[in-house]
PDB file of C-alpha atoms in Angstrom:
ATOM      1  CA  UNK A   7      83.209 162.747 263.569  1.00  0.00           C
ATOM      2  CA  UNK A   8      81.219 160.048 265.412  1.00  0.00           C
ATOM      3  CA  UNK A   9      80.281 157.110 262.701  1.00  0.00           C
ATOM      4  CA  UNK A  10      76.651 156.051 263.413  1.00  0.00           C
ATOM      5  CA  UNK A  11      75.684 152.756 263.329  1.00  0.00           C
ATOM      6  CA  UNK A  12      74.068 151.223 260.299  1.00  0.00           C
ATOM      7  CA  UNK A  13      70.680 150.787 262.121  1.00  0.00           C
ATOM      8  CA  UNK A  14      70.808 154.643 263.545  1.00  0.00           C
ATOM      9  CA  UNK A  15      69.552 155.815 260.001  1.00  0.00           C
ATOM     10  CA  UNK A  16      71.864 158.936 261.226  1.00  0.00           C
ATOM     11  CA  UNK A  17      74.214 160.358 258.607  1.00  0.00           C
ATOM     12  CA  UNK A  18      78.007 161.251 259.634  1.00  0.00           C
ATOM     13  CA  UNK A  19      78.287 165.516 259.605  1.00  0.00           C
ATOM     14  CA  UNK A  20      79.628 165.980 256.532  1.00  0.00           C
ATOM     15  CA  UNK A  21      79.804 169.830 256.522  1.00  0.00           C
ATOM     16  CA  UNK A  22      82.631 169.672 259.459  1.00  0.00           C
ATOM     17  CA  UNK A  23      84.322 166.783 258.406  1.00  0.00           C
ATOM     18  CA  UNK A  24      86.484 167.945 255.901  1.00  0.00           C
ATOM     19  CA  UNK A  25      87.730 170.963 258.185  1.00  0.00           C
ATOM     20  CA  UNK A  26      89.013 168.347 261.163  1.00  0.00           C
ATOM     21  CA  UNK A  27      92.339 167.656 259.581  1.00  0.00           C
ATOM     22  CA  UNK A  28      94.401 164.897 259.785  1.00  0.00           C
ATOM     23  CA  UNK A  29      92.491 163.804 262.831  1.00  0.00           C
ATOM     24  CA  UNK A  30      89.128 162.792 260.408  1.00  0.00           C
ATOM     25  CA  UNK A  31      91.824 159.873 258.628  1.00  0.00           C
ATOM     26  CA  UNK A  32      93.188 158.481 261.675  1.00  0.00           C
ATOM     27  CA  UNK A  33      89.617 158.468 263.420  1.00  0.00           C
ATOM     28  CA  UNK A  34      88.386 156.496 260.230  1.00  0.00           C
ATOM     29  CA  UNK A  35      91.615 154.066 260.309  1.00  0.00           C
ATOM     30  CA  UNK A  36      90.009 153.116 263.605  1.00  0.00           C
ATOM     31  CA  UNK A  37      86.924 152.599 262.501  1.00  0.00           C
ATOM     32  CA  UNK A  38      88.086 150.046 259.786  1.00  0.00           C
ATOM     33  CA  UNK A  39      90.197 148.600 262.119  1.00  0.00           C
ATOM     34  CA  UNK A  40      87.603 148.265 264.501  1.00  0.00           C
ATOM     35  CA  UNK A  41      84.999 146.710 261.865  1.00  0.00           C
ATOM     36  CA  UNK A  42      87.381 144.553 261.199  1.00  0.00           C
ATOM     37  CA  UNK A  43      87.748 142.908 264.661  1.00  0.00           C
ATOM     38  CA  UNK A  44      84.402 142.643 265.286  1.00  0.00           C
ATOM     39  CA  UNK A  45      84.246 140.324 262.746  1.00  0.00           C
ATOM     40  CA  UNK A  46      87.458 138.735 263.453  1.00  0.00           C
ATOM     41  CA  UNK A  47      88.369 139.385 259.762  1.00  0.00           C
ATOM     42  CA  UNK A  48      92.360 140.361 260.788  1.00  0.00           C
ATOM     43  CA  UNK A  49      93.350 137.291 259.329  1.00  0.00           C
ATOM     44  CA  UNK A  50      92.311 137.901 255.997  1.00  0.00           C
ATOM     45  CA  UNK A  51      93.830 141.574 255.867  1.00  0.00           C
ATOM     46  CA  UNK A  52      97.049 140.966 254.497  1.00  0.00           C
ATOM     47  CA  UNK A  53      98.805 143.689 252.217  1.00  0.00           C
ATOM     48  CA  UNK A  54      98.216 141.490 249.248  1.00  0.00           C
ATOM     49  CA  UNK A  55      94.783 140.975 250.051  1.00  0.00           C
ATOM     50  CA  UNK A  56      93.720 144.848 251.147  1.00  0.00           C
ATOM     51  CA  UNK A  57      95.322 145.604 247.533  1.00  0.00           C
ATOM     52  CA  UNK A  58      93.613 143.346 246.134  1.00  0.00           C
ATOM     53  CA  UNK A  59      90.206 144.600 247.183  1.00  0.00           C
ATOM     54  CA  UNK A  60      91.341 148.163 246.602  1.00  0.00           C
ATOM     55  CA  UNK A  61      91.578 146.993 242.798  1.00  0.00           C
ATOM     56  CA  UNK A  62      88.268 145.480 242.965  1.00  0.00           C
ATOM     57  CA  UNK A  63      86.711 148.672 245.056  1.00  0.00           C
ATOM     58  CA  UNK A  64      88.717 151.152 241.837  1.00  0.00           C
ATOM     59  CA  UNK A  65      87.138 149.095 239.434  1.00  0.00           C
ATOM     60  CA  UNK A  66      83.609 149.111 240.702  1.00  0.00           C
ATOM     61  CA  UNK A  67      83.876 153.376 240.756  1.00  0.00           C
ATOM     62  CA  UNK A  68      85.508 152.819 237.203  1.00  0.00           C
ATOM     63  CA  UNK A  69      82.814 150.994 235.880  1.00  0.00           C
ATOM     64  CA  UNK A  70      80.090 153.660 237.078  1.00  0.00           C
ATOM     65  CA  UNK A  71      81.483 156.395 234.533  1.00  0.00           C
ATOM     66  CA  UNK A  72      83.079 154.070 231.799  1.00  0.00           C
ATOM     67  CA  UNK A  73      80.456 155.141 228.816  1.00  0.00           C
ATOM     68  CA  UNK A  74      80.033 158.487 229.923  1.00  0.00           C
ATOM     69  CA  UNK A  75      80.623 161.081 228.145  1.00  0.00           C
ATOM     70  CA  UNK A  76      83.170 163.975 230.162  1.00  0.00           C
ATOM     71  CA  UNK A  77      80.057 166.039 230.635  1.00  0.00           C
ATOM     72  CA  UNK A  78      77.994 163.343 232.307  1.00  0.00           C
ATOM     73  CA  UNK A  79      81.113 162.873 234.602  1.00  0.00           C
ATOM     74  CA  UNK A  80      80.727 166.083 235.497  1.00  0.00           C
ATOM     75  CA  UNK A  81      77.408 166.105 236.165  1.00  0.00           C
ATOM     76  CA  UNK A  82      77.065 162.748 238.198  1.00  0.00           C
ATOM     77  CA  UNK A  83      76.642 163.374 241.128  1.00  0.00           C
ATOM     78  CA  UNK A  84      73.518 164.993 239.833  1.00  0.00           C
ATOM     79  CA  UNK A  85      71.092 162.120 239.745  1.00  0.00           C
ATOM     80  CA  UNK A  86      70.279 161.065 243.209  1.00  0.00           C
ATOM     81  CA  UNK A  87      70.400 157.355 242.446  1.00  0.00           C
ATOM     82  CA  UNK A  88      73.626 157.212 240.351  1.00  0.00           C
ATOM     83  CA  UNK A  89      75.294 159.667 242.798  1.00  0.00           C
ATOM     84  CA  UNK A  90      74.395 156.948 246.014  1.00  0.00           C
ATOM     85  CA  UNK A  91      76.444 154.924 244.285  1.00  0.00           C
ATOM     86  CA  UNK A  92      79.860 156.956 243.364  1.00  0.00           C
ATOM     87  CA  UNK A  93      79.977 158.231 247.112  1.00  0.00           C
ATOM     88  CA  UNK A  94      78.926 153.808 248.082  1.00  0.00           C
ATOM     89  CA  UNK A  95      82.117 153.147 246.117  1.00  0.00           C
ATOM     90  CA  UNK A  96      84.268 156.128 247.270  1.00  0.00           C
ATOM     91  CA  UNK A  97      83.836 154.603 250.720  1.00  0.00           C
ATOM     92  CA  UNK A  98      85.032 151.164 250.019  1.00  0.00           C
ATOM     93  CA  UNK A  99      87.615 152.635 247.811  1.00  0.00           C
ATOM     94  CA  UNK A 100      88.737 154.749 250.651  1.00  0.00           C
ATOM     95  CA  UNK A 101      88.110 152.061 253.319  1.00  0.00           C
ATOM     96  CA  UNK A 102      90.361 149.416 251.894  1.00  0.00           C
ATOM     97  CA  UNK A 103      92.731 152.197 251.203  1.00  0.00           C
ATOM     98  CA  UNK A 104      92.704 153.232 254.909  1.00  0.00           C
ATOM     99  CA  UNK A 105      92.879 148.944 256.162  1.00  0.00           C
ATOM    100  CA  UNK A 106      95.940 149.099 253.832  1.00  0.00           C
ATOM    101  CA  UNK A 107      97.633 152.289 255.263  1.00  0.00           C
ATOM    102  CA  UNK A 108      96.934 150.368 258.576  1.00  0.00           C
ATOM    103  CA  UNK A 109      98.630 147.371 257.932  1.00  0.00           C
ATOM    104  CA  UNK A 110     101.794 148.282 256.327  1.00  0.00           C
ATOM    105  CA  UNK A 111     102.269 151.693 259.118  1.00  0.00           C
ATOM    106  CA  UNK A 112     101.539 154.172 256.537  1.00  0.00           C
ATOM    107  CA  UNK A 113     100.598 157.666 257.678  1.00  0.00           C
ATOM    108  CA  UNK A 114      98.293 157.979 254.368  1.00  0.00           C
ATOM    109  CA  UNK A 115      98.241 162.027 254.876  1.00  0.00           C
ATOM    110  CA  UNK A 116     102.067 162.275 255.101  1.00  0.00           C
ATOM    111  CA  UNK A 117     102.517 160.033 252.639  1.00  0.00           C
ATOM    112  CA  UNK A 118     100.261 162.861 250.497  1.00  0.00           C
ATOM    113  CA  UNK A 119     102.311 165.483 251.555  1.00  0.00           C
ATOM    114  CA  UNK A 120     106.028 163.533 250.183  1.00  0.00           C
ATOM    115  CA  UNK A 121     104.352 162.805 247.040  1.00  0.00           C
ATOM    116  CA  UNK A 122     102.935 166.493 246.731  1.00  0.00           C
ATOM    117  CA  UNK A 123     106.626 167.840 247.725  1.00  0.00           C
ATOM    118  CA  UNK A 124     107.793 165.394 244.911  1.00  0.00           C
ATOM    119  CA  UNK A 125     105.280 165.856 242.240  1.00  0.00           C
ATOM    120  CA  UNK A 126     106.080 169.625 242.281  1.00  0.00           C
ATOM    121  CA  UNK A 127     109.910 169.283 241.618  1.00  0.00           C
ATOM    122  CA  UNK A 128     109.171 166.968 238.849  1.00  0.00           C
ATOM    123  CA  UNK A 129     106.210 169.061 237.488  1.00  0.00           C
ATOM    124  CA  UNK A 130     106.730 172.965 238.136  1.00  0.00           C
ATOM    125  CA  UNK A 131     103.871 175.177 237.845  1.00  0.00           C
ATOM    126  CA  UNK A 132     104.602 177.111 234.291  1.00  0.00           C
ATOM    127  CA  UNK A 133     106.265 180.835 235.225  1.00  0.00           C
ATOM    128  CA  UNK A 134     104.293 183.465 233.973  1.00  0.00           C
ATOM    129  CA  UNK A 135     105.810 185.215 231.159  1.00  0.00           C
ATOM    130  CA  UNK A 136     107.830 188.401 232.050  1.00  0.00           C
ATOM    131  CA  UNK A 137     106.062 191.600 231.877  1.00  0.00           C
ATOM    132  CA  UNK A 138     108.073 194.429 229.833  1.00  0.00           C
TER     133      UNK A 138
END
């Protein structure tokens, strides 16, 4: 996935993105990291500061649904306007999330898959009742 420039009025391909793999997160770590140098904004990217702004980021997607009622969560995404916005703060969300993972030498994916292998010995899928 190449990231177009703000100016290019181009939009990223999102219909192949999400079948790249691991290589889509590290390719967008770059890209963060990259932003960030251009602007010579290393400086200000500590851990405590990157979680900080993740809070922030959270908070601005929380307050987009916080009166809505579970079926106009569901159907958000719906109205073009409201929509531009979730996916506005997804990105930053996911952004400061990545600057983080950066910083501290996370693999964000991997660290998915241990928490994954750990949620499912602490929460086992129900067996399905014996047959007779």
């Amino acid at each position: 996935m190449t990231l177009p420039s703000p100016d290019s009025g181009a939009a990223p391909d999102t219909a192949s993105d999400t079948t790249r793999g691991p290589d889509v997160l590290a390719e967008l770590t770059g890209a963060v990291r990259a932003f960030a140098a251009e602007r010579h904004w290393e400086p200000f990217h500590t851990p405590k500061n990157l979680v900080m702004a993740l809070s922030v980021e959270a908070s601005e997607l929380v307050e987009i649904f916080q009166w809505m009622t579970p079926e106009q969560a569901a159907g958000v995404m719906a109205d073009r306007d409201v929509g531009e916005h979730v996916r506005e703060e997804v990105a930053d969300v996911l952004a400061y999330l990545l600057g983080l993972c950066d910083v501290l030498g996370i693999d964000p994916a991997q660290a998915l898959r241990d928490k994954m292998v750990k949620n499912a010995r602490k929460y086992p899928a129900p067996q399905a009742p014996d047959e007779d």
